mmCIF file of C-alpha atoms in Angstrom:
data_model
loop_
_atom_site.group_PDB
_atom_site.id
_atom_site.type_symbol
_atom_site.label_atom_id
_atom_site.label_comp_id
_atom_site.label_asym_id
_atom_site.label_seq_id
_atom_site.Cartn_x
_atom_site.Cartn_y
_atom_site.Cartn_z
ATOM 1 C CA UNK A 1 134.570 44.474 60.565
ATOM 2 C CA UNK A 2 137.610 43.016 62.301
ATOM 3 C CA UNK A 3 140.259 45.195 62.974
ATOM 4 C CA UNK A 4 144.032 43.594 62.972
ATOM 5 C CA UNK A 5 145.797 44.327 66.252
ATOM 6 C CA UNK A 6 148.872 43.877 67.711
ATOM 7 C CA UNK A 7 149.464 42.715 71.299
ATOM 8 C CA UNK A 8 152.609 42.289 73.349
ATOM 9 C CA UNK A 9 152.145 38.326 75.069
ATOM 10 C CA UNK A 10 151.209 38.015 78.665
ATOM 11 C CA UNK A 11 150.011 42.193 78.683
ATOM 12 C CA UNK A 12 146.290 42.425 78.388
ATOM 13 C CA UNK A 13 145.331 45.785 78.958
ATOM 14 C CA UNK A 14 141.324 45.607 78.990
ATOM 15 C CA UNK A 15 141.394 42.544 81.311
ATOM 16 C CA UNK A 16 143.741 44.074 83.601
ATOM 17 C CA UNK A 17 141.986 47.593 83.475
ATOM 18 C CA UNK A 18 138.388 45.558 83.652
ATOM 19 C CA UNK A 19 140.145 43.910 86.764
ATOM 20 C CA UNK A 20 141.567 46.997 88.151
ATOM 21 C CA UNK A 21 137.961 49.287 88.164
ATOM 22 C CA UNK A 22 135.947 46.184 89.353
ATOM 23 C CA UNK A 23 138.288 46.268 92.447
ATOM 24 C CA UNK A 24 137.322 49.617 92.836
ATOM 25 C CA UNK A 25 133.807 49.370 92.786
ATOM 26 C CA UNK A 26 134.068 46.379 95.566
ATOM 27 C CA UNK A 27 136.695 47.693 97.870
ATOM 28 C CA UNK A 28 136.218 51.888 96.974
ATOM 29 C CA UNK A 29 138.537 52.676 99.891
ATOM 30 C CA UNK A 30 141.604 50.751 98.626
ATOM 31 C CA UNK A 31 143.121 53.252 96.290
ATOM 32 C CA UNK A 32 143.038 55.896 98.989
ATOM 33 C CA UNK A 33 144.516 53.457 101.335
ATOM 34 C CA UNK A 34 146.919 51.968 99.270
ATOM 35 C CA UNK A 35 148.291 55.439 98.554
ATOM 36 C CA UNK A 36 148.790 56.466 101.990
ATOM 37 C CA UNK A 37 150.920 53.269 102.786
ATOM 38 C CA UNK A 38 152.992 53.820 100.057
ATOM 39 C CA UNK A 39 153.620 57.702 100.729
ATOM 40 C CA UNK A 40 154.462 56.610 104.064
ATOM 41 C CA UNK A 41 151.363 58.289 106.087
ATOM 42 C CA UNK A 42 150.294 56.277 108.902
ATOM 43 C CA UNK A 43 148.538 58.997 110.808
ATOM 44 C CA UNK A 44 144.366 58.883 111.290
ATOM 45 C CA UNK A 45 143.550 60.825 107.824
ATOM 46 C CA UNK A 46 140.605 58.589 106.231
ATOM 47 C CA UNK A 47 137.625 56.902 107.407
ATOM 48 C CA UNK A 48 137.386 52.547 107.563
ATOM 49 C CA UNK A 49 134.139 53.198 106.008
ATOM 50 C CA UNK A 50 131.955 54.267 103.189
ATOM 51 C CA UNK A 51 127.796 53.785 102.938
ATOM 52 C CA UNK A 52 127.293 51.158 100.296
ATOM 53 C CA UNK A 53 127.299 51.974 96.856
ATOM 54 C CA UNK A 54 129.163 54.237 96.133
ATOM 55 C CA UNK A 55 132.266 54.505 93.246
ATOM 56 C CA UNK A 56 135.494 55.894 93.071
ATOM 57 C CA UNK A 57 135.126 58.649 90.389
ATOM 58 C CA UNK A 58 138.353 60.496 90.761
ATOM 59 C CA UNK A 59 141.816 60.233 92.383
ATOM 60 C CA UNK A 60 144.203 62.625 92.739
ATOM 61 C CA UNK A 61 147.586 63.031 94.905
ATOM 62 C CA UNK A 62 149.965 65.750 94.337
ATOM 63 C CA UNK A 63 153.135 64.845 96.096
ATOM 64 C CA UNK A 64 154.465 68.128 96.364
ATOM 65 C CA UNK A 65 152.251 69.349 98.682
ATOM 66 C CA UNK A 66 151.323 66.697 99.694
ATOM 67 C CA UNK A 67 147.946 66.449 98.845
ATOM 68 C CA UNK A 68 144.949 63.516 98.584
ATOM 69 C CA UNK A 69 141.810 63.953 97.421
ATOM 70 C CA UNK A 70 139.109 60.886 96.292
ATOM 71 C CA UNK A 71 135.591 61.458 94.853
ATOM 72 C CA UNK A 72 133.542 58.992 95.358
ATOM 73 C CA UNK A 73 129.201 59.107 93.460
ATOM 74 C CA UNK A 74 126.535 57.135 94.129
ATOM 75 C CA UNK A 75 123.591 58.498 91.986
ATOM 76 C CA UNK A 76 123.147 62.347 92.410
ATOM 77 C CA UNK A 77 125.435 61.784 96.000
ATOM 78 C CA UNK A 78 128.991 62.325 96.242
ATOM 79 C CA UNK A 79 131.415 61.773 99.204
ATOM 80 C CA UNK A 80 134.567 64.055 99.306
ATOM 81 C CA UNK A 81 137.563 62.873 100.773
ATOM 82 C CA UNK A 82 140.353 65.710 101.354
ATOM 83 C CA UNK A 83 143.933 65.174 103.326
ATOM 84 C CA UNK A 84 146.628 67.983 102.854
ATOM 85 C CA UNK A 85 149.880 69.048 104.341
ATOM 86 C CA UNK A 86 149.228 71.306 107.798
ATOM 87 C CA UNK A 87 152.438 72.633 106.630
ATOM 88 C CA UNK A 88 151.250 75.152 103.738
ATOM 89 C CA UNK A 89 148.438 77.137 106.246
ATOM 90 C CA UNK A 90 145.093 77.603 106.865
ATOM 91 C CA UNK A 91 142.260 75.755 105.237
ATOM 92 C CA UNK A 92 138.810 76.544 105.460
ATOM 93 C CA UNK A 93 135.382 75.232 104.208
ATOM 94 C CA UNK A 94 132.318 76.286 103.673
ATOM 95 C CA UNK A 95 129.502 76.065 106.374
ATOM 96 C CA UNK A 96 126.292 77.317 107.052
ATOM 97 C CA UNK A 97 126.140 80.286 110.021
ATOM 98 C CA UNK A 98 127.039 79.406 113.113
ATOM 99 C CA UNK A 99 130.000 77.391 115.248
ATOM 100 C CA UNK A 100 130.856 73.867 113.859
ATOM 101 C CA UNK A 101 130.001 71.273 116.147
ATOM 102 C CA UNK A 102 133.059 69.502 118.250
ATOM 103 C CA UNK A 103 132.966 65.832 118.278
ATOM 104 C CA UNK A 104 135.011 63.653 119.741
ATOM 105 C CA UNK A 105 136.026 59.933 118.688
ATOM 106 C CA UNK A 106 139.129 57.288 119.069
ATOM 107 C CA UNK A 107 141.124 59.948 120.396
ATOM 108 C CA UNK A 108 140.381 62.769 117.788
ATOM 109 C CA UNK A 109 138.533 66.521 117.316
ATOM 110 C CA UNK A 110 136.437 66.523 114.619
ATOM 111 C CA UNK A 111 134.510 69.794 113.605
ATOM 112 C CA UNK A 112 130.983 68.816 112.283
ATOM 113 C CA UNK A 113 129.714 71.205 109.991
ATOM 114 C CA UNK A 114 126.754 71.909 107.292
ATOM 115 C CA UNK A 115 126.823 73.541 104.213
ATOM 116 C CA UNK A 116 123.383 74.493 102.741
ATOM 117 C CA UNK A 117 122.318 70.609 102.856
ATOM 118 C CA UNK A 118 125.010 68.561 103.021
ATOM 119 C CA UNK A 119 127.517 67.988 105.947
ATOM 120 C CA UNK A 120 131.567 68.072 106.303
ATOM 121 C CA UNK A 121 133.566 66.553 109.088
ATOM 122 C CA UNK A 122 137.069 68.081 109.570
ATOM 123 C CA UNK A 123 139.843 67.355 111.401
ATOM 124 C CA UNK A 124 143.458 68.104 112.162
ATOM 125 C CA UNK A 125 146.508 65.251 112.772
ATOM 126 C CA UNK A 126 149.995 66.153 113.553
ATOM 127 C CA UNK A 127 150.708 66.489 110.123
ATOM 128 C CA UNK A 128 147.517 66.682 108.162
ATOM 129 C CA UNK A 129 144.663 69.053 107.924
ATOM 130 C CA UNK A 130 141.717 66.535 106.833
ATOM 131 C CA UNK A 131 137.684 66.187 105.610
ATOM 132 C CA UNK A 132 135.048 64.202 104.414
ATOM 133 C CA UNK A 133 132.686 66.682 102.533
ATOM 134 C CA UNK A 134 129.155 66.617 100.507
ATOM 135 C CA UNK A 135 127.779 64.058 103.196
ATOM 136 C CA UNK A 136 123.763 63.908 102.605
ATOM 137 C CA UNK A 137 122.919 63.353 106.316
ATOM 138 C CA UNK A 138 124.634 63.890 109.758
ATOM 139 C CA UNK A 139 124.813 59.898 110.603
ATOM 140 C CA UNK A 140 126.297 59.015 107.829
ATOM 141 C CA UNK A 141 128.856 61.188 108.216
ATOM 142 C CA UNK A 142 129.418 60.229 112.076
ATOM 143 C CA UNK A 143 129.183 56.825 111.053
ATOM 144 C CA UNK A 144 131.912 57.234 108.801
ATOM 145 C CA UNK A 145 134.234 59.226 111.618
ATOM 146 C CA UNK A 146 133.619 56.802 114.151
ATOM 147 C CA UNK A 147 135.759 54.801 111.682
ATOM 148 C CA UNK A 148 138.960 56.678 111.793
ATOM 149 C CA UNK A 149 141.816 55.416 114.102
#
């Protein structure tokens, strides 16, 4: 069964959305980044790298506050990325007992935490309040914050 369509010339949807999610899945970090330049942040807020194989599953950005967050899944894994305003207060996560550990990198304080059995880096920028949550293991994660500058 062929179905008649109409289609505006030169505007191929599919192709362009086809071309627009395989970008995703080879650079996963571009969205994020791409955002941030056009906002206008330029401050250290997300990492240069993510472990291989993982997909963008969600993006959101709510310019009021302003707030960015990207999921990204790779099988039953998933990497949090979280940057909000300082402006609107505290923020707090979710750790197991005890004092977060400090680590230091590129100039930066970065609280190293775990939460039942996954880990979460935050850190704070002049403007920002920022984390990478739901990390499976601790070098991963470090690997990842070495990458922020």
């Amino acid at each position: 069964n062929k179905v008649d369509s109409f289609e505006f010339p030169g505007l191929t949807g599919m192709e362009k959305m086809a071309s627009i999610m395989q970008k995703l899945r080879d650079e996963p970090l571009t969205e994020l980044a791409n955002t941030l330049d056009e906002v206008g942040i330029t401050e250290p807020v997300m990492p240069h790298y993510l472990p291989d194989g993982y997909e963008q599953v969600e993006f959101d950005y709510y310019p009021d506050m302003p707030s960015i967050t990207a999921v990204f899944v790779k099988g039953d894994n998933n990497i949090l990325i979280n940057i909000v305003t300082s402006k609107h207060g505290a923020v707090s996560y979710q750790k197991n007992s005890g004092d977060p550990e400090i680590y230091k990198a590129n100039g930066l304080t970065f609280y190293i935490m775990q939460n039942i059995a996954v880990y979460t880096a935050a850190w704070l920028t002049d403007n920002y309040c920022c984390c990478i949550a739901n990390v499976a293991d601790k070098d991963t994660l470090l690997e990842m914050v070495n990458t922020i500058s």
